[in-house]
Amino acid sequence: PSPAPGRLTVYFLDVGQGDAALIVSPTGKTVLIDGGPPEASSRLGARLRELVKGPLDLVILTHPHLDHLGGLRAAVKAVGAKRFMDPGFDHPSEAYRDLLNFVGTEVGQVMSPEPNASSPQTLLTVGLGEGVALTVLWPRVPQETFLADTRSDANANSIVTKLTYGKTAFLFTGDSEPPTEEMLLKKPVDLTATVLKVAHHGGKHSSTAAFLERVKPQAAVISCGAGNDYGHPSPEVLGRLGKVRARTFRTDQDGEVMAVSDGTSVTLRSAKGGAGATSITGTQPVGGPVALGPIEPTPHGRAGRSVEKEPEPGVSRSRTPAESTATGERYVSLKNSKVFHRESCSTLKRSKNERTVYTSRADALRERRPAEDCHP
C-alpha cells in the first residue's frame, strides 16, 4: 500500500454516502480528511490499519455533519492521531459534541485553521515533507467571519484545502456551497488543481460552472454511495464536469480511487477498474504561491486553561473577589468548544460537560469566539 519514496499518494476511500480521503506524503506523513458515516466505521478502521503505520499526523473534519464525522472515532481508535482540526463552526449536533469530547482526550492537539494573527494576510500551511504542502483556503476566522444565511451554513463553512506537490495539485472542498465558491473566486488565490474532490458528493448545489472554470480539474473524484437517497451525483454536476473535460471517478461505481503523484504527473487507479490507469500531467507552477503574499506555517493549539466541573444540582459554586466584575457577568466555555457563552445562557444549563470560566469578556475572546445563541 505504501508507495516508493518520492511519491505522494491520495486514497479516496470508499465509505458509502460520505467522504473520507487519506493523504500519504513521500516522507510518510499522513492526513485523514473526514471519516465517512457511522456505518463505514469498521471498514474505515480496517483500511487505515492496512495503509497507516503509526498515528495519523493530522485528522481534518471539514464540517460537523454525520456523513463526514461518523467514522472518525473508529479511525482514531484504529491507528491513533497526533492532531485534530475542524473549522470551529458552532453546531448543535450531539454526534459532533461527542466527537469533540473524544478527540479532546485521545488526540494530542486540537486546532482550528486560524491565520497567524501577526500576518493575517497569510494562509495556514501544513508542510508534509519533500515540498508537499497542504494549505487551508477557507475558513479564516477570526480574520474573516463565517458565511451566514446560506442554504446550509455548516456546509458553506467547510474547510477547503489545496494539496500541492511539484506541478501537481489536489483541491479538497468538503461540502462547500455556491457562497463558498463565490467567496473563493473573489480572492487572489490560485484554485487550479490536477485533481478535484467534488463538493457535496456531486450535489447540484455545488461545483458551479464558474468555479470549475477556475479550478480547471483534469480529474474529479466524487465520493458517494450506490443507490443513495439524494440522487448524488446530480446530472447537472456531471454535465458541468464534462464541459471542463474532467475525467470523473465515482466511489459508488469505481470503489476506492488511488491517485499517485511524482510531482510531475498524477496516475489514478480505481479498485474496480482492473489494470487500467489514467495518467495526467500537472500544470501547477513549481514553487508558485497558492495565494498572493507570503504563506507561512502557523501552528495553533487551543490554549490550556484550568476547568471546573459542573456542580451537582443544588450545590452553589463559591466565588472569589476576582470573579466579581462591574457587571457581575462571567463567561463560560464548555469543554472542547470553540465558543463562549454568558453564564446565564440556557445552553450551559442543558450541558453537564466540564467548563472553563472567564472573569472577563476580554479573557474569553483571547481563546474563544462569542456564541451565536446568547451573543455574549
Tab-separated table of C-alpha atoms in Angstrom:
chain	number	residue	atom	x	y	z
A	1	PRO	CA	0.000	0.000	0.000
A	2	SER	CA	2.846	2.460	0.697
A	3	PRO	CA	4.316	3.948	-2.493
A	4	ALA	CA	8.033	4.348	-3.080
A	5	PRO	CA	9.771	7.475	-1.727
A	6	GLY	CA	9.219	10.479	-3.963
A	7	ARG	CA	5.551	9.667	-4.455
A	8	LEU	CA	2.560	11.438	-2.945
A	9	THR	CA	-0.480	9.200	-2.650
A	10	VAL	CA	-4.094	10.190	-2.034
A	11	TYR	CA	-6.630	7.465	-1.307
A	12	PHE	CA	-10.242	8.493	-1.904
A	13	LEU	CA	-11.707	5.841	0.348
A	14	ASP	CA	-14.987	4.081	-0.372
A	15	VAL	CA	-17.140	4.850	2.675
A	16	GLY	CA	-20.558	4.815	1.029
A	17	GLN	CA	-22.608	8.014	1.204
A	18	GLY	CA	-19.952	10.185	2.804
A	19	ASP	CA	-16.419	11.481	2.450
A	20	ALA	CA	-13.012	10.185	3.546
A	21	ALA	CA	-9.615	10.761	1.925
A	22	LEU	CA	-6.173	9.721	3.167
A	23	ILE	CA	-3.032	11.624	2.176
A	24	VAL	CA	0.342	9.839	2.455
A	25	SER	CA	3.309	12.102	1.690
A	26	PRO	CA	6.656	10.934	0.251
A	27	THR	CA	8.120	11.107	3.760
A	28	GLY	CA	5.258	9.092	5.261
A	29	LYS	CA	3.310	11.988	6.790
A	30	THR	CA	-0.395	11.155	6.910
A	31	VAL	CA	-3.523	13.318	6.854
A	32	LEU	CA	-7.080	11.975	7.013
A	33	ILE	CA	-9.730	14.346	5.672
A	34	ASP	CA	-13.166	13.314	7.005
A	35	GLY	CA	-14.285	9.882	8.168
A	36	GLY	CA	-17.488	8.980	6.355
A	37	PRO	CA	-20.786	7.976	8.025
A	38	PRO	CA	-21.090	5.808	11.165
A	39	GLU	CA	-21.907	2.691	9.142
A	40	ALA	CA	-18.481	2.898	7.477
A	41	SER	CA	-16.621	2.886	10.814
A	42	SER	CA	-15.394	-0.719	10.811
A	43	ARG	CA	-14.438	-0.624	7.124
A	44	LEU	CA	-12.567	2.668	7.556
A	45	GLY	CA	-10.694	1.477	10.626
A	46	ALA	CA	-9.631	-1.745	8.906
A	47	ARG	CA	-8.448	0.088	5.781
A	48	LEU	CA	-6.439	2.605	7.796
A	49	ARG	CA	-4.690	-0.211	9.651
A	50	GLU	CA	-3.610	-1.529	6.244
A	51	LEU	CA	-2.358	1.842	4.992
A	52	VAL	CA	-1.018	3.683	8.029
A	53	LYS	CA	1.913	2.738	10.241
A	54	GLY	CA	1.693	4.697	13.475
A	55	PRO	CA	-0.675	7.536	14.393
A	56	LEU	CA	-2.093	9.897	11.794
A	57	ASP	CA	-0.210	13.186	11.772
A	58	LEU	CA	-3.402	15.176	11.239
A	59	VAL	CA	-7.140	14.483	11.102
A	60	ILE	CA	-9.308	17.147	9.453
A	61	LEU	CA	-13.066	17.296	9.883
A	62	THR	CA	-14.254	19.602	7.122
A	63	HIS	CA	-17.608	20.310	8.822
A	64	PRO	CA	-19.781	18.808	11.576
A	65	HIS	CA	-22.167	16.628	9.559
A	66	LEU	CA	-22.597	12.928	10.326
A	67	ASP	CA	-21.607	11.659	6.863
A	68	HIS	CA	-18.174	13.235	7.387
A	69	LEU	CA	-17.589	12.717	11.117
A	70	GLY	CA	-19.317	9.398	11.751
A	71	GLY	CA	-16.253	7.188	11.302
A	72	LEU	CA	-13.598	9.444	12.849
A	73	ARG	CA	-13.799	7.918	16.322
A	74	ALA	CA	-13.144	4.472	14.815
A	75	ALA	CA	-10.311	5.901	12.703
A	76	VAL	CA	-8.545	7.403	15.712
A	77	LYS	CA	-9.086	4.230	17.744
A	78	ALA	CA	-7.670	2.135	14.897
A	79	VAL	CA	-4.357	3.951	14.338
A	80	GLY	CA	-4.232	6.984	16.650
A	81	ALA	CA	-3.824	10.657	15.752
A	82	LYS	CA	-1.483	13.470	16.760
A	83	ARG	CA	-3.618	16.471	15.759
A	84	PHE	CA	-7.255	17.211	15.015
A	85	MET	CA	-8.526	20.216	13.054
A	86	ASP	CA	-12.048	21.411	12.352
A	87	PRO	CA	-13.492	24.772	11.242
A	88	GLY	CA	-14.670	25.767	14.715
A	89	PHE	CA	-18.195	26.292	13.460
A	90	ASP	CA	-20.656	26.027	16.347
A	91	HIS	CA	-23.141	23.232	15.659
A	92	PRO	CA	-25.751	21.640	17.944
A	93	SER	CA	-25.174	18.064	16.763
A	94	GLU	CA	-24.834	15.616	19.643
A	95	ALA	CA	-22.582	13.416	17.492
A	96	TYR	CA	-20.276	16.385	16.877
A	97	ARG	CA	-20.164	17.256	20.578
A	98	ASP	CA	-19.359	13.641	21.444
A	99	LEU	CA	-16.570	13.587	18.853
A	100	LEU	CA	-15.039	16.761	20.295
A	101	ASN	CA	-15.132	15.244	23.765
A	102	PHE	CA	-13.419	12.138	22.393
A	103	VAL	CA	-10.637	13.896	20.485
A	104	GLY	CA	-10.120	16.236	23.438
A	105	THR	CA	-8.907	13.253	25.449
A	106	GLU	CA	-7.477	10.981	22.719
A	107	VAL	CA	-5.658	13.399	20.381
A	108	GLY	CA	-2.584	15.375	21.353
A	109	GLN	CA	-3.535	18.731	19.821
A	110	VAL	CA	-6.915	20.136	18.793
A	111	MET	CA	-6.746	23.128	16.466
A	112	SER	CA	-8.651	25.338	14.065
A	113	PRO	CA	-7.312	26.824	10.787
A	114	GLU	CA	-6.648	30.330	12.045
A	115	PRO	CA	-4.209	32.555	10.140
A	116	ASN	CA	-1.246	33.961	12.001
A	117	ALA	CA	-2.571	36.910	13.996
A	118	SER	CA	0.617	38.867	13.270
A	119	SER	CA	0.315	38.178	9.499
A	120	PRO	CA	-3.441	37.973	8.832
A	121	GLN	CA	-2.936	38.065	5.050
A	122	THR	CA	-1.249	34.664	5.143
A	123	LEU	CA	-2.858	31.245	4.922
A	124	LEU	CA	-2.312	28.321	7.259
A	125	THR	CA	0.001	25.839	5.524
A	126	VAL	CA	0.992	22.414	6.820
A	127	GLY	CA	4.278	21.090	5.435
A	128	LEU	CA	4.328	17.346	4.765
A	129	GLY	CA	7.946	16.986	3.646
A	130	GLU	CA	9.798	16.970	0.296
A	131	GLY	CA	7.954	20.053	-0.927
A	132	VAL	CA	4.454	18.703	-0.252
A	133	ALA	CA	2.202	21.317	1.368
A	134	LEU	CA	-1.425	21.378	2.469
A	135	THR	CA	-2.846	24.913	2.526
A	136	VAL	CA	-6.169	25.884	4.110
A	137	LEU	CA	-8.022	28.299	1.823
A	138	TRP	CA	-11.155	28.599	3.962
A	139	PRO	CA	-12.296	29.369	6.644
A	140	ARG	CA	-10.084	32.145	8.063
A	141	VAL	CA	-11.852	33.026	11.310
A	142	PRO	CA	-11.433	35.404	13.116
A	143	GLN	CA	-9.850	37.470	10.314
A	144	GLU	CA	-12.913	36.711	8.197
A	145	THR	CA	-16.277	35.838	9.690
A	146	PHE	CA	-18.083	32.610	8.876
A	147	LEU	CA	-20.530	32.708	5.983
A	148	ALA	CA	-24.075	33.138	7.264
A	149	ASP	CA	-27.654	32.878	5.997
A	150	THR	CA	-26.705	30.356	3.312
A	151	ARG	CA	-28.673	27.268	2.288
A	152	SER	CA	-26.508	25.349	4.799
A	153	ASP	CA	-24.089	27.360	6.921
A	154	ALA	CA	-22.326	24.214	8.142
A	155	ASN	CA	-21.651	23.149	4.545
A	156	ALA	CA	-20.710	26.657	3.414
A	157	ASN	CA	-18.044	26.865	6.119
A	158	SER	CA	-16.412	23.553	5.232
A	159	ILE	CA	-12.633	23.516	5.409
A	160	VAL	CA	-11.291	23.875	1.851
A	161	THR	CA	-7.676	22.783	1.338
A	162	LYS	CA	-5.227	22.636	-1.531
A	163	LEU	CA	-2.500	19.974	-1.591
A	164	THR	CA	0.491	20.784	-3.812
A	165	TYR	CA	3.476	18.718	-4.921
A	166	GLY	CA	5.656	19.957	-7.762
A	167	LYS	CA	3.474	20.603	-10.809
A	168	THR	CA	0.523	18.691	-9.372
A	169	ALA	CA	-2.263	19.797	-7.023
A	170	PHE	CA	-5.360	18.397	-5.323
A	171	LEU	CA	-8.315	20.510	-4.161
A	172	PHE	CA	-10.474	19.197	-1.306
A	173	THR	CA	-13.775	21.035	-0.940
A	174	GLY	CA	-15.786	19.254	1.770
A	175	ASP	CA	-19.461	20.064	1.220
A	176	SER	CA	-18.824	23.698	0.280
A	177	GLU	CA	-21.719	25.603	-1.263
A	178	PRO	CA	-22.047	28.252	-4.011
A	179	PRO	CA	-21.447	31.096	-1.495
A	180	THR	CA	-18.155	29.397	-0.561
A	181	GLU	CA	-17.187	29.155	-4.198
A	182	GLU	CA	-18.180	32.763	-4.860
A	183	MET	CA	-16.085	33.929	-1.936
A	184	LEU	CA	-13.050	31.940	-3.110
A	185	LEU	CA	-13.423	33.221	-6.668
A	186	LYS	CA	-13.103	36.802	-5.394
A	187	LYS	CA	-9.778	36.101	-3.685
A	188	PRO	CA	-6.316	36.298	-5.257
A	189	VAL	CA	-5.961	32.553	-4.812
A	190	ASP	CA	-4.717	30.006	-7.347
A	191	LEU	CA	-7.533	27.448	-7.361
A	192	THR	CA	-6.267	25.331	-10.260
A	193	ALA	CA	-5.973	21.647	-9.445
A	194	THR	CA	-4.953	18.492	-11.245
A	195	VAL	CA	-7.485	16.517	-9.204
A	196	LEU	CA	-10.665	17.903	-7.627
A	197	LYS	CA	-12.522	16.205	-4.789
A	198	VAL	CA	-16.004	17.229	-5.876
A	199	ALA	CA	-18.034	19.065	-3.231
A	200	HIS	CA	-21.103	17.611	-1.532
A	201	HIS	CA	-20.937	14.179	-3.222
A	202	GLY	CA	-21.766	15.727	-6.600
A	203	GLY	CA	-24.873	17.519	-5.341
A	204	LYS	CA	-26.367	20.070	-7.725
A	205	HIS	CA	-25.936	22.996	-5.331
A	206	SER	CA	-22.108	22.888	-5.562
A	207	SER	CA	-19.473	22.784	-8.315
A	208	THR	CA	-20.815	25.804	-10.177
A	209	ALA	CA	-19.694	26.399	-13.749
A	210	ALA	CA	-17.687	29.492	-12.764
A	211	PHE	CA	-15.866	27.586	-10.026
A	212	LEU	CA	-14.997	24.645	-12.268
A	213	GLU	CA	-13.725	27.018	-14.971
A	214	ARG	CA	-11.328	28.499	-12.411
A	215	VAL	CA	-10.208	25.169	-10.948
A	216	LYS	CA	-9.713	23.539	-14.365
A	217	PRO	CA	-9.635	19.981	-12.955
A	218	GLN	CA	-8.234	17.303	-15.226
A	219	ALA	CA	-9.690	14.617	-12.972
A	220	ALA	CA	-12.553	14.737	-10.497
A	221	VAL	CA	-13.438	12.274	-7.733
A	222	ILE	CA	-16.994	12.046	-6.404
A	223	SER	CA	-17.453	10.258	-3.076
A	224	CYS	CA	-20.982	8.876	-2.808
A	225	GLY	CA	-22.912	5.717	-2.002
A	226	ALA	CA	-24.516	3.391	-4.515
A	227	GLY	CA	-28.252	3.993	-4.859
A	228	ASN	CA	-28.209	6.812	-2.296
A	229	ASP	CA	-31.440	8.614	-1.414
A	230	TYR	CA	-30.175	12.004	-2.605
A	231	GLY	CA	-29.609	11.204	-6.263
A	232	HIS	CA	-25.891	12.002	-5.927
A	233	PRO	CA	-24.145	12.727	-8.154
A	234	SER	CA	-26.588	15.007	-9.913
A	235	PRO	CA	-26.835	15.067	-13.725
A	236	GLU	CA	-26.223	18.824	-13.577
A	237	VAL	CA	-22.823	18.439	-11.905
A	238	LEU	CA	-21.817	15.545	-14.150
A	239	GLY	CA	-22.671	17.749	-17.097
A	240	ARG	CA	-20.617	20.667	-15.766
A	241	LEU	CA	-17.639	18.372	-15.145
A	242	GLY	CA	-17.986	17.101	-18.685
A	243	LYS	CA	-17.858	20.643	-20.052
A	244	VAL	CA	-14.462	21.260	-18.422
A	245	ARG	CA	-13.306	17.843	-19.719
A	246	ALA	CA	-12.563	16.374	-16.304
A	247	ARG	CA	-12.078	12.610	-16.146
A	248	THR	CA	-14.607	11.661	-13.468
A	249	PHE	CA	-14.287	8.857	-10.917
A	250	ARG	CA	-17.112	7.813	-8.597
A	251	THR	CA	-16.683	5.687	-5.492
A	252	ASP	CA	-20.194	4.253	-5.935
A	253	GLN	CA	-19.149	2.814	-9.299
A	254	ASP	CA	-15.344	2.656	-9.142
A	255	GLY	CA	-14.789	1.849	-5.465
A	256	GLU	CA	-11.704	3.283	-3.791
A	257	VAL	CA	-9.692	5.607	-6.031
A	258	MET	CA	-5.924	5.912	-5.582
A	259	ALA	CA	-4.053	8.895	-7.041
A	260	VAL	CA	-0.251	8.831	-7.087
A	261	SER	CA	1.813	11.928	-7.907
A	262	ASP	CA	5.527	12.045	-8.641
A	263	GLY	CA	5.439	15.842	-8.681
A	264	THR	CA	5.114	15.952	-12.472
A	265	SER	CA	2.058	13.822	-13.205
A	266	VAL	CA	-0.752	12.048	-11.357
A	267	THR	CA	-1.763	8.455	-12.050
A	268	LEU	CA	-5.248	7.423	-10.923
A	269	ARG	CA	-6.455	3.859	-10.454
A	270	SER	CA	-9.782	2.619	-9.162
A	271	ALA	CA	-10.445	-0.546	-7.178
A	272	LYS	CA	-12.980	-1.748	-9.754
A	273	GLY	CA	-11.095	-0.502	-12.788
A	274	GLY	CA	-8.981	-3.591	-13.365
A	275	ALA	CA	-5.461	-2.934	-14.634
A	276	GLY	CA	-6.380	0.315	-16.340
A	277	ALA	CA	-4.958	3.619	-15.135
A	278	THR	CA	-5.335	7.280	-16.043
A	279	SER	CA	-2.198	9.428	-16.153
A	280	ILE	CA	-2.430	13.234	-16.092
A	281	THR	CA	0.384	15.754	-16.440
A	282	GLY	CA	0.305	18.504	-13.833
A	283	THR	CA	0.315	22.188	-14.773
A	284	GLN	CA	0.824	23.789	-11.339
A	285	PRO	CA	3.676	26.377	-11.389
A	286	VAL	CA	6.517	24.780	-9.436
A	287	GLY	CA	7.309	26.832	-6.382
A	288	GLY	CA	4.499	29.245	-7.171
A	289	PRO	CA	2.475	30.580	-4.263
A	290	VAL	CA	-1.018	29.310	-3.652
A	291	ALA	CA	-2.092	32.856	-2.822
A	292	LEU	CA	-0.662	36.311	-3.344
A	293	GLY	CA	1.522	37.365	-0.458
A	294	PRO	CA	3.639	35.183	1.826
A	295	ILE	CA	2.327	31.870	3.099
A	296	GLU	CA	3.714	30.895	6.470
A	297	PRO	CA	3.218	27.830	8.651
A	298	THR	CA	1.017	28.845	11.557
A	299	PRO	CA	0.767	26.273	14.355
A	300	HIS	CA	-2.274	26.849	16.514
A	301	GLY	CA	-3.480	24.915	19.520
A	302	ARG	CA	-6.247	25.605	21.924
A	303	ALA	CA	-4.657	27.354	24.864
A	304	GLY	CA	-4.724	25.396	28.064
A	305	ARG	CA	-6.738	26.665	30.998
A	306	SER	CA	-7.951	25.052	34.171
A	307	VAL	CA	-11.508	23.781	34.059
A	308	GLU	CA	-14.062	23.162	36.701
A	309	LYS	CA	-16.762	20.515	36.869
A	310	GLU	CA	-20.404	21.409	36.571
A	311	PRO	CA	-21.692	21.489	40.167
A	312	GLU	CA	-24.258	18.957	41.262
A	313	PRO	CA	-27.841	20.260	41.316
A	314	GLY	CA	-28.469	22.355	44.412
A	315	VAL	CA	-24.744	22.961	45.081
A	316	SER	CA	-23.605	26.534	44.608
A	317	ARG	CA	-20.150	27.397	43.276
A	318	SER	CA	-18.089	29.639	45.524
A	319	ARG	CA	-16.937	32.915	44.049
A	320	THR	CA	-13.681	34.695	44.683
A	321	PRO	CA	-13.473	38.511	44.735
A	322	ALA	CA	-11.642	38.452	41.394
A	323	GLU	CA	-14.666	36.818	39.763
A	324	SER	CA	-16.904	39.745	40.594
A	325	THR	CA	-16.825	42.310	37.796
A	326	ALA	CA	-18.582	45.615	37.483
A	327	THR	CA	-21.494	43.910	35.768
A	328	GLY	CA	-21.324	40.702	37.760
A	329	GLU	CA	-21.269	38.792	34.455
A	330	ARG	CA	-18.981	35.827	33.860
A	331	TYR	CA	-18.374	33.950	30.616
A	332	VAL	CA	-18.220	30.187	30.196
A	333	SER	CA	-16.973	27.772	27.530
A	334	LEU	CA	-17.840	24.077	27.504
A	335	LYS	CA	-15.025	21.568	27.229
A	336	ASN	CA	-13.624	21.352	23.671
A	337	SER	CA	-15.980	24.063	22.414
A	338	LYS	CA	-14.592	26.975	20.439
A	339	VAL	CA	-17.231	29.434	21.601
A	340	PHE	CA	-18.056	31.073	24.915
A	341	HIS	CA	-21.441	31.916	26.420
A	342	ARG	CA	-22.911	34.172	29.039
A	343	GLU	CA	-23.054	32.326	32.337
A	344	SER	CA	-26.835	32.662	32.203
A	345	CYS	CA	-27.128	31.044	28.756
A	346	SER	CA	-29.626	28.180	28.552
A	347	THR	CA	-27.123	26.109	26.545
A	348	LEU	CA	-24.963	25.792	29.639
A	349	LYS	CA	-27.877	24.648	31.753
A	350	ARG	CA	-28.525	21.762	29.356
A	351	SER	CA	-24.917	20.521	29.346
A	352	LYS	CA	-23.092	18.576	32.032
A	353	ASN	CA	-19.681	18.891	30.338
A	354	GLU	CA	-16.644	20.336	32.045
A	355	ARG	CA	-16.354	24.067	31.518
A	356	THR	CA	-13.903	26.927	31.523
A	357	VAL	CA	-14.920	30.078	33.405
A	358	TYR	CA	-13.637	33.516	32.397
A	359	THR	CA	-13.933	36.515	34.668
A	360	SER	CA	-13.946	38.996	31.776
A	361	ARG	CA	-15.085	39.057	28.170
A	362	ALA	CA	-11.593	40.086	27.067
A	363	ASP	CA	-10.120	36.909	28.576
A	364	ALA	CA	-12.744	34.790	26.818
A	365	LEU	CA	-12.109	36.488	23.463
A	366	ARG	CA	-8.434	35.618	23.639
A	367	GLU	CA	-9.274	31.921	23.396
A	368	ARG	CA	-12.796	31.564	22.023
A	369	ARG	CA	-15.347	33.379	19.892
A	370	PRO	CA	-18.808	34.530	21.034
A	371	ALA	CA	-21.633	32.001	20.735
A	372	GLU	CA	-24.472	32.837	18.382
A	373	ASP	CA	-27.249	31.812	20.764
A	374	CYS	CA	-26.668	34.286	23.604
A	375	HIS	CA	-24.371	36.850	21.883
A	376	PRO	CA	-22.087	37.432	24.896
